[in-house]
Coordinates of C-alpha atoms in Angstrom, one line a residue:
X1 CA -4.8 -78.4 31.6
X2 CA -7.1 -81.4 32.1
X3 CA -10.7 -81.3 30.8
X4 CA -13.5 -81.4 33.3
X5 CA -15.8 -84.4 33.8
X6 CA -18.8 -82.7 32.3
X7 CA -20.6 -85.2 30.2
X8 CA -20.2 -84.6 26.4
X9 CA -22.8 -87.0 25.2
X10 CA -26.1 -85.4 26.1
X11 CA -27.5 -82.1 24.9
X12 CA -30.4 -80.5 26.7
X13 CA -31.7 -81.1 30.2
X14 CA -29.2 -82.3 32.7
X15 CA -29.1 -82.0 36.5
X16 CA -27.0 -79.1 37.6
X17 CA -24.7 -81.4 39.7
X18 CA -23.7 -83.0 36.4
X19 CA -22.3 -79.6 35.4
X20 CA -20.8 -78.4 38.7
X21 CA -17.8 -80.4 39.9
X22 CA -16.6 -77.9 42.5
X23 CA -18.5 -78.8 45.6
X24 CA -18.4 -75.4 47.3
X25 CA -20.5 -74.0 44.5
X26 CA -23.2 -76.6 45.0
X27 CA -23.9 -75.2 48.4
X28 CA -24.7 -71.8 46.8
X29 CA -27.6 -73.0 44.6
X30 CA -30.7 -70.9 44.9
X31 CA -33.6 -69.7 42.8
X32 CA -33.5 -66.8 40.4
X33 CA -35.7 -64.8 42.7
X34 CA -33.4 -65.3 45.6
X35 CA -30.4 -64.3 43.5
X36 CA -32.2 -61.2 42.3
X37 CA -32.6 -60.1 45.9
X38 CA -28.8 -59.6 46.0
X39 CA -29.1 -56.8 43.5
X40 CA -29.6 -53.4 45.1
X41 CA -30.7 -50.1 43.6
X42 CA -27.9 -48.0 42.3
X43 CA -25.6 -50.9 41.6
X44 CA -23.4 -51.3 38.5
X45 CA -24.2 -54.8 37.3
X46 CA -22.1 -56.4 34.6
X47 CA -23.7 -59.3 32.7
X48 CA -22.6 -61.8 30.1
X49 CA -24.0 -61.9 26.6
X50 CA -23.1 -60.9 23.1
X51 CA -25.7 -60.7 20.3
X52 CA -28.3 -62.9 22.0
X53 CA -25.8 -65.6 23.0
X54 CA -24.6 -66.6 26.4
X55 CA -26.6 -64.1 28.4
X56 CA -28.2 -64.9 31.8
X57 CA -31.6 -66.3 31.2
X58 CA -33.3 -66.2 34.6
X59 CA -32.0 -63.6 37.0
X60 CA -32.7 -60.6 34.8
X61 CA -36.4 -61.5 34.6
X62 CA -36.6 -62.1 38.3
X63 CA -34.9 -58.8 38.9
X64 CA -37.3 -57.0 36.5
X65 CA -40.2 -58.4 38.5
X66 CA -38.6 -57.2 41.7
X67 CA -38.0 -53.7 40.2
X68 CA -41.7 -53.4 39.2
X69 CA -42.8 -54.4 42.6
X70 CA -40.5 -51.9 44.4
X71 CA -41.4 -49.1 42.0
X72 CA -45.2 -49.8 42.5
X73 CA -44.5 -49.3 46.2
X74 CA -42.9 -46.0 45.5
X75 CA -39.3 -47.2 45.8
X76 CA -37.2 -46.3 42.8
X77 CA -35.1 -49.2 41.6
X78 CA -32.6 -48.6 38.8
X79 CA -29.2 -50.0 38.0
X80 CA -26.4 -49.5 35.5
X81 CA -26.0 -52.4 33.1
X82 CA -22.8 -53.4 31.3
X83 CA -22.6 -56.3 28.9
X84 CA -20.5 -57.5 26.0
X85 CA -22.9 -56.3 23.3
X86 CA -26.6 -56.6 22.7
X87 CA -28.4 -59.4 24.5
X88 CA -32.0 -60.6 24.2
X89 CA -35.6 -59.7 25.4
X90 CA -35.0 -61.8 28.5
X91 CA -32.4 -59.4 29.6
X92 CA -32.5 -56.0 27.8
X93 CA -36.2 -56.2 27.1
X94 CA -37.5 -57.1 30.6
X95 CA -35.2 -54.6 32.3
X96 CA -36.2 -51.9 29.9
X97 CA -39.9 -52.5 30.3
X98 CA -39.4 -52.4 34.1
X99 CA -37.8 -49.0 33.8
X100 CA -34.9 -50.5 35.7
X101 CA -31.9 -49.2 33.8
X102 CA -30.3 -45.9 34.5
X103 CA -27.4 -46.4 32.1
X104 CA -26.7 -49.1 29.5
X105 CA -23.5 -49.8 27.5
X106 CA -21.9 -50.6 25.1
X107 CA -24.3 -51.9 22.4
X108 CA -28.0 -52.7 22.2
X109 CA -30.6 -53.8 19.7
X110 CA -33.8 -54.5 21.7
X111 CA -36.8 -52.4 20.5
X112 CA -38.1 -51.5 23.9
X113 CA -34.6 -50.5 25.1
X114 CA -34.1 -48.4 21.9
X115 CA -37.5 -46.7 22.5
X116 CA -36.7 -45.7 26.0
X117 CA -33.2 -44.4 25.0
X118 CA -34.7 -42.3 22.2
X119 CA -37.5 -41.0 24.5
X120 CA -34.9 -39.8 26.9
X121 CA -36.0 -42.1 29.7
X122 CA -32.5 -43.5 30.3
X123 CA -28.9 -43.0 29.3
X124 CA -27.0 -45.0 26.8
X125 CA -23.3 -44.9 26.2
X126 CA -22.0 -46.1 22.8
X127 CA -18.4 -47.0 22.6
X128 CA -16.1 -49.2 20.6
X129 CA -16.3 -52.8 21.8
X130 CA -12.5 -53.1 22.1
X131 CA -12.6 -50.2 24.6
X132 CA -15.0 -51.6 27.1
X133 CA -12.7 -53.9 29.1
X134 CA -9.8 -51.5 29.2
X135 CA -12.1 -48.5 30.2
X136 CA -13.5 -50.6 33.0
X137 CA -10.0 -51.4 34.2
X138 CA -9.1 -47.7 33.9
X139 CA -11.9 -47.0 36.3
X140 CA -14.0 -44.9 33.8
X141 CA -17.2 -46.7 34.8
X142 CA -16.6 -46.7 38.6
X143 CA -16.9 -49.8 40.7
X144 CA -18.6 -53.0 39.4
X145 CA -20.7 -54.2 42.2
X146 CA -22.0 -57.5 40.8
X147 CA -21.5 -59.7 37.8
X148 CA -24.2 -62.1 36.4
X149 CA -22.5 -64.6 34.1
X150 CA -23.9 -67.6 32.2
X151 CA -21.6 -70.7 32.1
X152 CA -21.8 -74.3 30.8
X153 CA -20.3 -75.7 34.0
X154 CA -17.5 -75.7 36.6
X155 CA -14.4 -77.9 36.7
X156 CA -13.2 -79.7 39.8
X157 CA -10.7 -77.0 40.5
X158 CA -13.3 -74.2 40.3
X159 CA -12.7 -72.9 36.8
X160 CA -15.6 -71.9 34.7
X161 CA -16.5 -73.4 31.3
X162 CA -17.6 -70.5 29.2
X163 CA -20.9 -70.5 27.4
X164 CA -21.8 -69.6 23.8
X165 CA -20.3 -66.1 24.1
X166 CA -17.2 -64.8 25.9
X167 CA -17.6 -61.0 25.5
X168 CA -16.3 -59.2 28.5
X169 CA -16.8 -62.0 31.0
X170 CA -13.2 -62.3 31.9
X171 CA -13.1 -58.6 32.9
X172 CA -16.4 -58.8 34.7
X173 CA -15.3 -61.8 36.8
X174 CA -12.0 -60.1 37.7
X175 CA -13.5 -56.7 38.6
X176 CA -16.9 -57.4 40.2
X177 CA -17.1 -57.5 44.0
X178 CA -19.6 -60.4 43.8
X179 CA -20.7 -62.9 41.2
X180 CA -23.9 -64.8 40.4
X181 CA -23.4 -67.7 38.1
X182 CA -26.2 -69.1 35.9
X183 CA -25.4 -72.7 34.9
X184 CA -27.4 -73.3 31.7
X185 CA -27.8 -77.0 31.2
X186 CA -29.2 -76.5 27.7
X187 CA -25.9 -75.1 26.4
X188 CA -24.0 -77.9 24.8
X189 CA -21.3 -79.3 27.1
X190 CA -19.2 -79.8 24.0
X191 CA -18.5 -76.1 24.1
X192 CA -15.8 -77.0 26.6
X193 CA -12.4 -76.5 24.9
X194 CA -13.7 -74.1 22.2
X195 CA -12.6 -71.0 24.1
X196 CA -9.2 -69.2 24.3
X197 CA -9.2 -66.9 27.3
X198 CA -6.2 -64.6 27.3
X199 CA -4.9 -63.3 30.7
X200 CA -1.9 -61.5 29.4
X201 CA -3.3 -58.0 29.2
X202 CA -2.0 -55.3 31.5
X203 CA -2.6 -51.6 32.1
X204 CA -0.3 -48.9 30.7
X205 CA 2.7 -48.5 31.0
X206 CA 3.1 -52.3 31.6
X207 CA 1.5 -53.6 28.5
X208 CA 3.3 -56.3 26.4
X209 CA 2.8 -57.3 22.8
X210 CA 0.2 -60.0 22.2
X211 CA 2.0 -62.8 20.6
X212 CA -0.5 -63.8 18.0
X213 CA 0.2 -63.9 14.3
X214 CA -2.6 -66.1 12.8
X215 CA -6.3 -66.3 13.4
X216 CA -6.2 -70.0 14.5
X217 CA -3.5 -69.5 17.1
X218 CA -4.2 -70.3 20.7
X219 CA -2.7 -67.8 23.2
X220 CA -4.8 -68.4 26.3
X221 CA -6.7 -70.9 28.4
X222 CA -9.9 -72.8 27.8
X223 CA -11.5 -71.7 31.0
X224 CA -12.5 -68.5 32.9
X225 CA -10.9 -67.9 36.3
X226 CA -12.8 -66.7 39.3
X227 CA -12.1 -66.1 42.9
X228 CA -14.4 -68.6 44.6
X229 CA -15.0 -66.2 47.5
X230 CA -16.8 -63.9 45.1
X231 CA -19.5 -66.4 44.2
X232 CA -22.7 -65.5 46.1
X233 CA -25.3 -67.5 44.1
X234 CA -25.5 -70.3 41.6
X235 CA -28.8 -70.5 39.6
X236 CA -29.7 -73.4 37.3
X237 CA -31.3 -72.6 34.0
X238 CA -32.4 -74.7 31.0
X239 CA -33.1 -72.2 28.2
X240 CA -31.8 -71.7 24.7
X241 CA -30.1 -68.6 23.3
X242 CA -32.6 -66.3 21.6
X243 CA -31.7 -65.1 18.2
X244 CA -34.1 -64.1 15.4
X245 CA -33.7 -66.0 12.1
X246 CA -32.1 -64.0 9.3
X247 CA -34.3 -63.1 6.3
X248 CA -33.7 -65.0 3.1
X249 CA -31.1 -63.4 0.9
X250 CA -32.9 -60.8 -1.3
X251 CA -31.9 -59.4 -4.7
X252 CA -30.4 -56.2 -3.1
X253 CA -28.2 -58.1 -0.7
X254 CA -27.2 -60.5 -3.5
X255 CA -26.2 -57.6 -5.8
X256 CA -24.1 -56.1 -3.0
X257 CA -22.4 -59.4 -2.5
X258 CA -21.7 -59.7 -6.2
X259 CA -20.1 -56.3 -6.3
X260 CA -17.8 -57.3 -3.4
X261 CA -16.8 -60.6 -5.1
X262 CA -16.0 -58.7 -8.3
X263 CA -13.8 -56.4 -6.3
X264 CA -12.0 -59.2 -4.5
X265 CA -11.3 -60.9 -7.8
X266 CA -9.9 -57.6 -9.1
X267 CA -7.6 -57.3 -6.1
X268 CA -6.3 -60.8 -6.7
X269 CA -5.6 -60.0 -10.3
X270 CA -3.8 -56.8 -9.3
X271 CA -1.6 -58.8 -6.9
X272 CA -2.8 -57.0 -3.8
X273 CA -4.5 -60.2 -2.4
X274 CA -4.0 -63.9 -3.0
X275 CA -6.8 -66.4 -3.4
X276 CA -6.6 -67.0 0.4
X277 CA -7.5 -63.3 0.8
X278 CA -6.9 -62.1 4.4
X279 CA -8.8 -62.9 7.6
X280 CA -12.4 -61.8 7.2
X281 CA -14.5 -59.8 9.7
X282 CA -18.2 -59.6 9.0
X283 CA -20.8 -57.6 10.8
X284 CA -24.2 -59.1 11.8
X285 CA -27.2 -59.1 9.6
X286 CA -28.8 -60.2 6.3
X287 CA -26.3 -58.3 4.1
X288 CA -23.4 -59.9 5.9
X289 CA -24.9 -63.4 5.5
X290 CA -25.4 -62.7 1.8
X291 CA -21.8 -61.7 1.5
X292 CA -20.7 -64.8 3.2
X293 CA -22.9 -66.9 0.9
X294 CA -21.3 -65.2 -2.0
X295 CA -17.8 -66.2 -0.9
X296 CA -18.9 -69.8 -1.4
X297 CA -20.1 -69.1 -4.9
X298 CA -16.8 -67.4 -5.6
X299 CA -14.9 -70.7 -5.3
X300 CA -12.6 -69.7 -2.4
X301 CA -11.2 -72.4 -0.2
X302 CA -9.3 -72.4 3.1
X303 CA -10.0 -68.8 4.1
X304 CA -9.8 -67.6 7.7
X305 CA -12.2 -65.4 9.7
X306 CA -11.1 -63.1 12.5
X307 CA -14.4 -61.6 13.6
X308 CA -16.8 -61.0 16.4
X309 CA -19.6 -63.4 15.7
X310 CA -20.2 -66.8 14.1
X311 CA -23.4 -66.5 12.0
X312 CA -25.4 -69.1 10.2
X313 CA -23.5 -68.3 7.0
X314 CA -20.2 -68.9 8.6
X315 CA -21.2 -72.4 9.6
X316 CA -22.1 -73.1 5.9
X317 CA -18.7 -71.8 4.8
X318 CA -16.9 -74.0 7.4
X319 CA -18.9 -77.0 6.2
X320 CA -18.0 -76.6 2.6
X321 CA -14.4 -75.6 3.5
X322 CA -14.6 -72.1 2.0
X323 CA -13.4 -71.1 5.5
X324 CA -11.0 -73.4 7.2
X325 CA -11.0 -71.6 10.6
X326 CA -13.0 -68.9 12.4
X327 CA -12.1 -66.9 15.5
X328 CA -14.8 -64.9 17.2
X329 CA -16.1 -63.9 20.6
X330 CA -19.6 -65.2 20.2
X331 CA -22.1 -67.2 18.2
X332 CA -25.0 -65.4 16.6
X333 CA -27.0 -68.3 15.3
X334 CA -30.7 -68.7 14.4
X335 CA -32.6 -71.7 15.9
X336 CA -31.7 -73.6 12.7
X337 CA -28.1 -72.6 13.1
X338 CA -28.0 -73.8 16.7
X339 CA -29.5 -77.1 15.7
X340 CA -26.9 -77.5 12.9
X341 CA -24.1 -76.6 15.4
X342 CA -25.3 -79.1 18.0
X343 CA -25.8 -81.8 15.4
X344 CA -22.2 -81.5 14.1
X345 CA -20.5 -80.1 17.1
X346 CA -17.5 -82.3 16.9
X347 CA -16.8 -80.9 13.4
X348 CA -17.2 -77.3 14.4
X349 CA -15.2 -77.5 17.7
X350 CA -12.1 -78.2 15.6
X351 CA -12.6 -75.1 13.5
X352 CA -14.0 -72.4 15.8
X353 CA -12.4 -70.6 18.7
X354 CA -14.1 -68.0 21.0
X355 CA -12.1 -65.3 22.6
X356 CA -12.7 -62.3 24.9
X357 CA -13.8 -59.3 22.9
X358 CA -10.8 -57.3 24.0
X359 CA -8.9 -59.9 21.9
X360 CA -11.3 -60.5 19.1
X361 CA -11.6 -56.8 18.5
X362 CA -8.0 -55.8 19.5
X363 CA -6.7 -53.0 17.1
X364 CA -3.2 -54.3 17.3
X365 CA -4.2 -57.8 16.2
X366 CA -6.6 -56.5 13.6
X367 CA -3.8 -54.5 12.0
X368 CA -1.2 -57.3 12.3
X369 CA -3.5 -59.9 10.7
X370 CA -4.6 -57.5 8.0
X371 CA -8.3 -58.1 8.4
X372 CA -10.8 -57.4 5.6
X373 CA -13.6 -55.5 7.5
X374 CA -17.1 -55.9 6.1
X375 CA -19.7 -53.8 7.9
X376 CA -23.1 -52.3 7.3
X377 CA -24.1 -48.7 7.6
X378 CA -27.2 -46.4 7.8
X379 CA -25.8 -43.8 5.4
X380 CA -22.6 -42.4 3.9
X381 CA -22.1 -38.9 2.6
X382 CA -20.5 -37.9 -0.7
X383 CA -17.0 -37.8 0.9
X384 CA -17.2 -41.2 2.6
X385 CA -18.1 -40.3 6.1
X386 CA -20.2 -43.1 7.5
X387 CA -23.1 -43.1 9.9
X388 CA -23.7 -46.6 11.3
X389 CA -25.8 -45.8 14.4
X390 CA -28.2 -42.9 14.2
X391 CA -31.2 -42.3 11.9
X392 CA -31.4 -38.5 11.0
X393 CA -28.6 -37.8 13.4
X394 CA -30.2 -38.4 16.7
X395 CA -32.4 -41.5 16.7
X396 CA -30.1 -44.3 17.8
X397 CA -30.7 -47.7 16.2
X398 CA -28.0 -49.8 18.0
X399 CA -24.4 -48.8 18.4
X400 CA -21.0 -48.7 16.7
X401 CA -20.2 -52.1 18.0
X402 CA -16.9 -53.4 16.7
X403 CA -17.0 -51.9 13.2
X404 CA -14.7 -49.1 14.2
X405 CA -12.1 -51.4 15.7
X406 CA -11.9 -53.2 12.3
X407 CA -12.5 -50.3 9.9
X408 CA -9.7 -48.1 11.2
X409 CA -7.2 -50.9 11.6
X410 CA -8.0 -53.4 8.9
X411 CA -6.2 -53.9 5.6
X412 CA -9.5 -53.1 3.8
X413 CA -12.5 -51.3 5.3
X414 CA -15.7 -52.0 3.4
X415 CA -19.1 -50.4 4.2
X416 CA -22.3 -51.8 2.6
X417 CA -25.9 -50.7 2.5
X418 CA -28.9 -50.6 0.1
X419 CA -28.9 -47.3 -1.7
X420 CA -32.4 -46.4 -0.4
X421 CA -34.6 -47.3 2.6
X422 CA -38.2 -47.1 3.5
X423 CA -39.3 -47.6 -0.1
X424 CA -37.1 -44.8 -1.4
X425 CA -38.0 -42.2 1.1
X426 CA -34.5 -42.3 2.6
X427 CA -31.2 -42.2 0.5
X428 CA -28.3 -44.2 1.7
X429 CA -26.0 -41.6 0.1
X430 CA -26.5 -38.0 1.4
X431 CA -24.7 -34.6 1.0
X432 CA -23.5 -34.7 4.6
X433 CA -23.8 -37.5 7.1
X434 CA -26.2 -36.6 9.9
X435 CA -24.0 -38.5 12.4
X436 CA -20.4 -39.7 11.9
X437 CA -19.1 -43.0 13.3
X438 CA -16.4 -43.6 10.7
X439 CA -14.7 -40.7 9.1
X440 CA -13.7 -40.5 5.5
X441 CA -10.2 -41.4 6.6
X442 CA -11.5 -44.9 7.7
X443 CA -13.5 -45.7 4.6
X444 CA -11.9 -47.3 1.7
X445 CA -14.8 -49.1 -0.1
X446 CA -18.5 -48.2 -0.3
X447 CA -21.0 -50.7 -1.8
X448 CA -24.7 -50.4 -2.5
X449 CA -26.7 -52.6 -4.9
X450 CA -26.0 -49.9 -7.5
X451 CA -22.3 -50.4 -7.5
X452 CA -18.9 -50.1 -5.7
X453 CA -16.9 -47.0 -5.0
X454 CA -13.2 -47.6 -4.5
X455 CA -12.0 -44.5 -2.6
X456 CA -8.4 -45.5 -2.1
X457 CA -5.9 -42.9 -3.2
X458 CA -8.6 -40.3 -4.1
X459 CA -8.9 -36.7 -2.9
X460 CA -12.2 -35.6 -1.4
X461 CA -13.7 -34.2 -4.6
X462 CA -12.6 -37.3 -6.5
X463 CA -14.2 -39.5 -3.8
X464 CA -17.5 -37.5 -4.1
X465 CA -17.8 -38.0 -7.8
X466 CA -17.0 -41.7 -7.6
X467 CA -19.6 -42.2 -4.8
X468 CA -22.3 -40.3 -6.6
X469 CA -21.7 -42.1 -9.9
X470 CA -21.4 -45.6 -8.5
X471 CA -23.4 -45.9 -5.3
X472 CA -26.4 -43.4 -5.4
X473 CA -29.9 -44.5 -6.3
X474 CA -31.0 -43.1 -9.7
X475 CA -33.7 -41.0 -8.1
X476 CA -31.2 -39.3 -5.8
X477 CA -28.2 -39.1 -8.1
X478 CA -29.2 -35.9 -9.9
X479 CA -29.9 -34.2 -6.6
X480 CA -26.5 -35.2 -5.2
X481 CA -24.7 -34.1 -8.4
X482 CA -26.5 -30.7 -8.3
X483 CA -25.5 -30.2 -4.7
X484 CA -21.9 -31.1 -5.4
X485 CA -21.6 -28.9 -8.5
X486 CA -23.0 -25.9 -6.7
X487 CA -20.8 -26.6 -3.6
X488 CA -17.7 -26.6 -5.8
X489 CA -18.5 -23.1 -6.9
X490 CA -20.0 -21.5 -3.8
X491 CA -18.4 -23.3 -0.9
X492 CA -16.2 -21.3 1.5
X493 CA -13.4 -23.7 0.8
X494 CA -12.8 -25.8 -2.3
X495 CA -11.0 -28.8 -0.7
X496 CA -14.2 -30.5 0.7
X497 CA -17.0 -28.4 -0.7
X498 CA -20.2 -28.1 1.3
X499 CA -23.2 -25.8 1.3
X500 CA -23.6 -25.6 5.1
X501 CA -27.1 -24.1 5.0
X502 CA -28.3 -27.0 2.8
X503 CA -26.1 -29.9 3.7
X504 CA -28.5 -31.5 6.2
X505 CA -31.7 -30.3 4.5
X506 CA -32.5 -33.8 3.2
X507 CA -32.7 -35.1 6.8
X508 CA -34.8 -32.1 7.9
X509 CA -37.1 -32.7 5.0
X510 CA -37.5 -36.3 6.1
X511 CA -38.4 -35.2 9.6
X512 CA -40.9 -32.7 8.3
X513 CA -42.5 -34.7 5.5
X514 CA -41.5 -38.4 5.9
X515 CA -39.5 -38.3 2.6
X516 CA -36.1 -36.9 1.6
X517 CA -37.3 -36.2 -1.9
X518 CA -38.6 -32.7 -2.5
X519 CA -42.3 -32.5 -3.2
X520 CA -43.0 -36.1 -2.2
X521 CA -46.2 -36.6 -0.3
X522 CA -46.0 -37.5 3.4
X523 CA -46.6 -41.3 3.9

């Protein structure tokens, strides 16, 4: 397929007609405020965006202003919002502050949105990222009235050049009754050709195998398709993606990374891995970036990544050839990372491919490729059940994201966390997880700065002892051992011993006193 005529030599401000080469769309240009008027109360609106990249920058803000105006006049105005994952304050933040969301899915990280969910002011649905597109096609979310999608440009034959994330955009464009396009002239035009949009999915019972066997294999097209008759507005924007910089690698994160590197070296010596490892999946955050930096120290070369996001650390690994190729669905770069990408875009465009999240997170592909899944957690219990979403069981922090897609289907599932939080007031290892996102059956390796617990081939009681000995903080280890020893004697069953009247007492103590440790003064 021929490339478009979008100019590849200028980054930053460009006239929208330099980006749109399909004349019919030029006639649909309007302001963000005019486009927002097309959104009506009660609609289900699907938007682009995945971890603060590729989300619409203008229409959500105009829509939030409209919502506030209507609500001040006594006219309730709420919509259901579907995206790829989390977005940014210009989308999630403004709509949350306007009180304009009735339901949000599938992942979020905005503080204001989180507060309103936890205060019970709106509904939030947390699901595996690989499930979103297919559940939409199954009709589980009802009709999608409108899609608002950021793009880089439009080709002469009306195909869309995807932006810095793909997420669920293919599905939203296919399913939505109407579509608003935001053409962001600040997104680098050199993104063209860095996408692989697969159109071979089908509904059961007509599904066919996805013919992909390596992370760097192209199986789709570089552009998004759309029915031109669906386009009702084209809005020009000139705004950067908004992602917070990662904190510098601290001692705790570095220690976790070192434990992982030692483990990988052990697996190579045991013959279970080669020095090329297997395709890496890495969650988002400071620990993940520390782990990626550790891979460079480990001397690996020519690795592959099959993951969800390209973080700053991934760019560094591509630059020093630790990683030879990275497949994802989105960028998740700091401002420095964006500057680095734009400065060396010709280098990165040969080594990065962005796919729809139904492919980047596809369980069949994760299992076939044998991914090594590296994800964070809030807490794990002594048997290896992992809570990655809810503090003390009910205060949601974000969502499960894609961690379950990779943990259940990967060759290795690794969960990492500091052993304590809030200055020692919370233990990362507890008698019973207050919320379970990943069961003990999906957890192979637990790592804290204290050590690594290899749970493969162990029974529940064996797992418990290894986790207590290797991962618990010193101030909590005697408490965990005491609980486990008494449970082995007094439990109703001896297979997975628990003291049910006590198993969640640590969390209740934190709610009551602000500290999981008995006798500690409330902060």
